Structure formats: structure tokens, C-alpha cells
CSV table of C-alpha atoms in Angstrom, one decimal:
chain,number,residue,atom,x,y,z
A,1,UNK,CA,-40.0,32.1,-12.3
A,2,UNK,CA,-38.9,35.1,-10.2
A,3,UNK,CA,-35.1,35.4,-9.8
A,4,UNK,CA,-35.2,35.0,-6.0
A,5,UNK,CA,-37.3,31.8,-6.3
A,6,UNK,CA,-35.0,30.5,-9.0
A,7,UNK,CA,-31.9,31.1,-6.8
A,8,UNK,CA,-33.6,29.4,-3.9
A,9,UNK,CA,-34.6,26.4,-6.0
A,10,UNK,CA,-31.1,26.1,-7.4
A,11,UNK,CA,-29.5,26.1,-4.0
A,12,UNK,CA,-31.9,23.4,-2.7
A,13,UNK,CA,-31.0,21.2,-5.7
A,14,UNK,CA,-27.3,21.7,-5.1
A,15,UNK,CA,-27.7,20.8,-1.4
A,16,UNK,CA,-29.7,17.7,-2.3
A,17,UNK,CA,-27.4,16.6,-5.1
A,18,UNK,CA,-25.1,13.6,-4.4
A,19,UNK,CA,-21.5,14.4,-3.6
A,20,UNK,CA,-19.4,14.2,-6.8
A,21,UNK,CA,-15.8,13.1,-6.4
A,22,UNK,CA,-13.1,15.2,-8.2
A,23,UNK,CA,-10.5,13.7,-10.4
A,24,UNK,CA,-7.8,11.9,-8.5
A,25,UNK,CA,-4.4,11.0,-9.9
A,26,UNK,CA,-2.3,8.0,-8.6
A,27,UNK,CA,1.4,8.4,-9.0
A,28,UNK,CA,4.0,5.7,-8.4
A,29,UNK,CA,7.5,7.0,-7.8
A,30,UNK,CA,10.7,5.0,-7.8
A,31,UNK,CA,13.5,6.7,-5.8
A,32,UNK,CA,15.4,3.4,-5.4
A,33,UNK,CA,18.8,3.1,-7.1
A,34,UNK,CA,17.5,0.2,-9.1
A,35,UNK,CA,14.5,-0.7,-11.3
A,36,UNK,CA,11.4,-1.9,-9.5
A,37,UNK,CA,8.3,-3.5,-10.9
A,38,UNK,CA,5.3,-1.9,-9.1
A,39,UNK,CA,2.3,-4.2,-8.7
A,40,UNK,CA,-1.4,-3.2,-8.0
A,41,UNK,CA,-4.0,-5.5,-6.7
A,42,UNK,CA,-7.6,-4.4,-6.3
A,43,UNK,CA,-9.9,-5.6,-3.6
A,44,UNK,CA,-12.7,-7.9,-4.7
A,45,UNK,CA,-15.2,-6.1,-7.0
A,46,UNK,CA,-12.9,-3.3,-8.0
A,47,UNK,CA,-11.1,-2.9,-11.4
A,48,UNK,CA,-7.5,-3.7,-12.1
A,49,UNK,CA,-5.4,-0.6,-12.7
A,50,UNK,CA,-2.6,-0.4,-15.2
A,51,UNK,CA,-2.9,-4.1,-16.0
A,52,UNK,CA,-1.7,-4.8,-12.4
A,53,UNK,CA,2.0,-4.2,-12.9
A,54,UNK,CA,4.8,-2.6,-15.0
A,55,UNK,CA,8.5,-1.8,-14.8
A,56,UNK,CA,9.6,1.5,-13.4
A,57,UNK,CA,13.3,2.5,-13.8
A,58,UNK,CA,15.2,4.2,-11.1
A,59,UNK,CA,14.4,7.9,-10.5
A,60,UNK,CA,11.2,7.8,-12.6
A,61,UNK,CA,7.5,7.9,-12.0
A,62,UNK,CA,4.2,6.8,-13.6
A,63,UNK,CA,0.9,8.7,-13.2
A,64,UNK,CA,-2.5,7.5,-14.1
A,65,UNK,CA,-6.1,8.4,-13.3
A,66,UNK,CA,-7.8,6.7,-10.4
A,67,UNK,CA,-11.3,5.4,-10.8
A,68,UNK,CA,-13.9,8.1,-10.3
A,69,UNK,CA,-15.9,5.8,-7.9
A,70,UNK,CA,-15.0,4.0,-4.7
A,71,UNK,CA,-11.9,1.8,-5.1
A,72,UNK,CA,-9.7,0.0,-2.7
A,73,UNK,CA,-6.6,-2.2,-3.1
A,74,UNK,CA,-2.9,-2.4,-2.5
A,75,UNK,CA,0.4,-1.4,-4.1
A,76,UNK,CA,3.8,-2.9,-3.6
A,77,UNK,CA,7.2,-3.1,-5.3
A,78,UNK,CA,8.6,-6.2,-6.9
A,79,UNK,CA,12.4,-6.3,-6.9
A,80,UNK,CA,15.1,-8.4,-8.6
A,81,UNK,CA,12.9,-9.3,-11.5
A,82,UNK,CA,14.2,-10.9,-14.7
A,83,UNK,CA,13.3,-13.3,-17.5
A,84,UNK,CA,15.3,-16.1,-16.2
A,85,UNK,CA,14.8,-19.9,-16.1
A,86,UNK,CA,13.9,-20.4,-19.8
A,87,UNK,CA,12.5,-17.0,-20.3
A,88,UNK,CA,10.0,-17.1,-17.5
A,89,UNK,CA,9.5,-13.8,-15.7
A,90,UNK,CA,10.2,-13.9,-12.0
A,91,UNK,CA,11.0,-11.6,-9.1
A,92,UNK,CA,13.1,-12.1,-6.0
A,93,UNK,CA,10.5,-10.3,-3.9
A,94,UNK,CA,6.8,-9.5,-4.4
A,95,UNK,CA,6.4,-11.9,-7.3
A,96,UNK,CA,2.8,-12.4,-8.6
A,97,UNK,CA,2.8,-15.8,-10.2
A,98,UNK,CA,5.6,-15.1,-12.6
A,99,UNK,CA,3.8,-12.4,-14.5
A,100,UNK,CA,4.9,-9.0,-15.6
A,101,UNK,CA,1.4,-7.7,-15.5
A,102,UNK,CA,-0.2,-9.1,-12.3
A,103,UNK,CA,-3.8,-8.7,-13.6
A,104,UNK,CA,-5.3,-8.7,-10.2
A,105,UNK,CA,-3.1,-11.4,-8.6
A,106,UNK,CA,-1.5,-10.9,-5.2
A,107,UNK,CA,2.2,-10.9,-4.5
A,108,UNK,CA,4.5,-13.2,-2.6
A,109,UNK,CA,5.6,-12.0,0.8
A,110,UNK,CA,7.6,-10.5,2.3
A,111,UNK,CA,6.8,-7.1,0.7
A,112,UNK,CA,6.0,-3.6,2.0
A,113,UNK,CA,2.4,-2.8,1.1
A,114,UNK,CA,0.6,0.5,0.6
A,115,UNK,CA,-3.2,0.0,1.3
A,116,UNK,CA,-5.5,2.5,-0.4
A,117,UNK,CA,-9.2,3.3,-0.1
A,118,UNK,CA,-10.4,6.0,-2.6
A,119,UNK,CA,-13.6,8.1,-2.9
A,120,UNK,CA,-15.1,7.0,0.4
A,121,UNK,CA,-18.1,8.5,2.3
A,122,UNK,CA,-19.9,11.7,1.9
A,123,UNK,CA,-16.8,14.0,1.6
A,124,UNK,CA,-14.8,12.0,-0.9
A,125,UNK,CA,-12.3,10.7,1.7
A,126,UNK,CA,-9.1,8.9,0.8
A,127,UNK,CA,-7.7,6.5,3.4
A,128,UNK,CA,-4.2,5.1,3.1
A,129,UNK,CA,-1.6,3.3,5.1
A,130,UNK,CA,1.6,1.3,4.9
A,131,UNK,CA,1.7,-2.3,6.2
A,132,UNK,CA,4.6,-4.4,7.3
A,133,UNK,CA,2.3,-7.3,8.4
A,134,UNK,CA,3.6,-9.3,5.4
A,135,UNK,CA,7.2,-8.2,5.9
A,136,UNK,CA,9.4,-5.6,4.2
A,137,UNK,CA,11.3,-5.3,1.0
A,138,UNK,CA,11.7,-1.6,0.2
A,139,UNK,CA,11.1,1.7,2.1
A,140,UNK,CA,7.8,3.2,1.1
A,141,UNK,CA,5.6,6.3,1.9
A,142,UNK,CA,2.2,7.4,0.7
A,143,UNK,CA,2.0,11.2,0.2
A,144,UNK,CA,-1.3,13.0,-0.5
A,145,UNK,CA,-1.4,16.4,-2.3
A,146,UNK,CA,-4.0,19.2,-2.1
A,147,UNK,CA,-6.4,17.3,0.2
A,148,UNK,CA,-8.6,18.9,2.8
A,149,UNK,CA,-8.6,17.9,6.5
A,150,UNK,CA,-6.0,15.6,8.0
A,151,UNK,CA,-3.7,14.4,5.3
A,152,UNK,CA,-0.4,13.1,6.7
A,153,UNK,CA,2.5,11.5,4.9
A,154,UNK,CA,2.7,7.9,6.3
A,155,UNK,CA,5.0,5.0,5.8
A,156,UNK,CA,8.4,3.5,6.5
A,157,UNK,CA,11.5,5.4,5.4
A,158,UNK,CA,14.0,3.1,7.1
A,159,UNK,CA,15.9,0.5,5.2
A,160,UNK,CA,15.3,-2.6,7.3
A,161,UNK,CA,17.4,-4.9,5.1
A,162,UNK,CA,20.5,-3.8,6.9
A,163,UNK,CA,19.2,-4.5,10.4
A,164,UNK,CA,16.8,-7.4,9.7
A,165,UNK,CA,17.3,-10.2,12.4
A,166,UNK,CA,19.0,-13.3,10.9
A,167,UNK,CA,16.0,-15.5,11.5
A,168,UNK,CA,13.8,-13.1,9.4
A,169,UNK,CA,16.2,-12.6,6.5
A,170,UNK,CA,15.3,-13.6,3.0
A,171,UNK,CA,18.3,-14.0,0.7
A,172,UNK,CA,18.5,-14.4,-3.0
A,173,UNK,CA,19.9,-16.7,-4.2
A,174,UNK,CA,18.6,-18.7,-1.3
A,175,UNK,CA,21.0,-19.3,1.5
A,176,UNK,CA,24.0,-17.3,0.3
A,177,UNK,CA,22.9,-14.2,-1.6
A,178,UNK,CA,22.3,-10.7,-0.3
A,179,UNK,CA,19.4,-9.9,2.0
A,180,UNK,CA,16.5,-8.9,-0.3
A,181,UNK,CA,13.6,-8.8,2.2
A,182,UNK,CA,12.8,-9.1,5.8
A,183,UNK,CA,10.1,-11.7,6.8
A,184,UNK,CA,7.4,-11.3,9.3
A,185,UNK,CA,7.5,-13.5,12.3
A,186,UNK,CA,4.4,-15.3,10.9
A,187,UNK,CA,6.1,-16.2,7.7
A,188,UNK,CA,9.3,-17.2,9.3
A,189,UNK,CA,7.8,-19.5,12.0
A,190,UNK,CA,4.2,-20.1,11.0
A,191,UNK,CA,2.7,-20.4,14.5
A,192,UNK,CA,-0.9,-19.5,15.3
A,193,UNK,CA,0.3,-17.0,17.9
A,194,UNK,CA,2.5,-15.1,15.4
A,195,UNK,CA,0.0,-15.4,12.6
A,196,UNK,CA,-3.0,-14.4,14.7
A,197,UNK,CA,-4.9,-17.6,13.7
A,198,UNK,CA,-7.5,-19.7,15.5
A,199,UNK,CA,-7.5,-18.8,19.2
A,200,UNK,CA,-5.3,-15.8,18.5
A,201,UNK,CA,-7.6,-14.3,15.8
A,202,UNK,CA,-9.0,-11.4,17.8
A,203,UNK,CA,-7.9,-8.0,19.1
A,204,UNK,CA,-7.7,-9.3,22.6
A,205,UNK,CA,-5.5,-12.4,21.9
A,206,UNK,CA,-3.5,-11.2,18.9
A,207,UNK,CA,-0.6,-9.3,20.5
A,208,UNK,CA,2.7,-7.8,19.3
A,209,UNK,CA,5.7,-10.0,19.3
A,210,UNK,CA,9.4,-9.3,19.5
A,211,UNK,CA,9.4,-9.7,15.7
A,212,UNK,CA,6.6,-7.2,15.0
A,213,UNK,CA,8.2,-4.8,17.6
A,214,UNK,CA,11.4,-4.8,15.4
A,215,UNK,CA,9.3,-3.3,12.6
A,216,UNK,CA,7.4,-1.0,14.9
A,217,UNK,CA,10.5,0.5,16.5
A,218,UNK,CA,11.8,1.4,13.0
A,219,UNK,CA,8.5,2.5,11.5
A,220,UNK,CA,6.0,3.4,14.2
A,221,UNK,CA,3.3,4.7,11.8
A,222,UNK,CA,2.8,1.3,10.1
A,223,UNK,CA,0.7,-1.8,10.6
A,224,UNK,CA,3.0,-4.5,12.0
A,225,UNK,CA,0.7,-7.4,13.0
A,226,UNK,CA,-2.8,-8.5,12.1
A,227,UNK,CA,-4.7,-6.6,14.7
A,228,UNK,CA,-2.4,-3.6,15.0
A,229,UNK,CA,-4.0,-0.2,15.2
A,230,UNK,CA,-1.4,2.5,14.7
A,231,UNK,CA,-2.4,6.2,14.8
A,232,UNK,CA,-3.2,6.4,11.2
A,233,UNK,CA,-6.8,7.4,11.3
A,234,UNK,CA,-7.1,10.4,9.0
A,235,UNK,CA,-9.8,12.0,7.0
A,236,UNK,CA,-8.2,13.4,3.8
A,237,UNK,CA,-10.9,14.8,1.7
A,238,UNK,CA,-10.6,15.1,-2.1
A,239,UNK,CA,-6.8,15.0,-2.6
A,240,UNK,CA,-5.8,15.8,-6.2
A,241,UNK,CA,-3.0,13.2,-6.1
A,242,UNK,CA,-1.8,10.3,-4.0
A,243,UNK,CA,1.9,9.3,-4.5
A,244,UNK,CA,3.2,5.9,-3.5
A,245,UNK,CA,7.0,6.5,-3.3
A,246,UNK,CA,9.5,3.7,-3.1
A,247,UNK,CA,12.8,4.4,-1.2
A,248,UNK,CA,11.4,7.8,0.0
């Protein structure tokens, strides 16, 4: 085959080849002045990462490879964990059924959530956001590294435990301990309007409340109620690393 024809054929094959995602590292960082127990829950059909949970001492991090195909799920911090009550593992916030390794289980609210979608679309997009829809337990940001396109740092840096309205406060031990988390209006009161259920389960009827506005004022770039749509649309292509940072 002539060199020019060989080159043309090679270029055509490259153009027609499916997009291959590059290696992506997920890193969980604990900047809190106490140990946290990160938890990871995949969406349905995706694999569990790092057995779903592990301890992370203060001022430490843990890095691990992300799946090399499309993956989505959530990450949160469990706090106040111990082997109490006859040796049973439990956490004051974010508990996943009394297990150290959540193994795909979700966590108890209230908890700050990082929501991730990896290797999406034709240009290996990563989408990510921080949600306070299920309340707040620690400050959190998601930080991408070496991505192409629009790759902002997003999250909630404020410590809302100090300013949480009394009706939303979760204390541990219950009733008289320190504030360990801040509930959503839905969790605190359970009404259809605050939970965006039934008649209120649409973008036109599910509206912000005074409780969601408390979270929004402190952390405007987060999701604060079920049909919220903050300015978080971004197209971060092929980042080398995504960092979920607690107490950032």
C-alpha cells in the first residue's frame, strides 16, 4: 500500500473509532478536624466502589481508580461513628444500616451529598454536583483536575451546623447533644409541599421554601429542593482526577 493511502486509511479509522475514556482517579479528602467514614453508593446497574465505605482519619485522603466505563452514584460523609451498643457499628449521621462497608446501601439523612456521573457522552464528560436536598452534615466540594472545557469547583464550604434553624437541628445524643446535622424541611415536617410529592411533584408546583432558602443563601451553587436547578451545568471533558473534599 502506498504511504499516502496508508496514512489516509489510518486517519479514517481513527475518526471512526469509538471514543476511549482516559484513566480517571477518584480521591476522597478529609480536611475535617475529626475522622469521617466516607460512603459511596452506585446508581442501579453500576458497581460498588471501595466496598462502599471506609474510615478516613483527619487530614488524610484515599485515591482509587474510577471505572473505565460510564458510572454514576453518590458520595457522602458519615460522622460520629463507633462500635457502640454491643459492638454494633453505627454513625450519628449518614449511617448505612449499621455497616462499616455500605456495599451499595444508601445513607440516612440528613447528609451532604456529592453526585457524580463519569465517562458520559461522546467527549468523556464528567458531571458532578453537591446536593443539600437531604440536608447537611459537613461542608463539601467537588474539585476536578486537568479536565477540558468548563470544569468549576462546586459545593458548599459553609459550616451550616452553627446557623441551622432550631426546627431543623439534629442533635446527638437526641434532644440534648450537640448539633451534628441540619435537616431538610421535608425531613423535619414531612409535608407533600416540602417533599415535592403528589400534586407538588413537578417543576411547576415544587417550589423553594423558607427552609430550602436557608441552604441556598449559604451555598447558592448546590441543589436545595427536589426540582431545584442551580447553575451547575458544565461539560468537563476527560478530567484526570475528581476530588471529593470534606470540610473544604
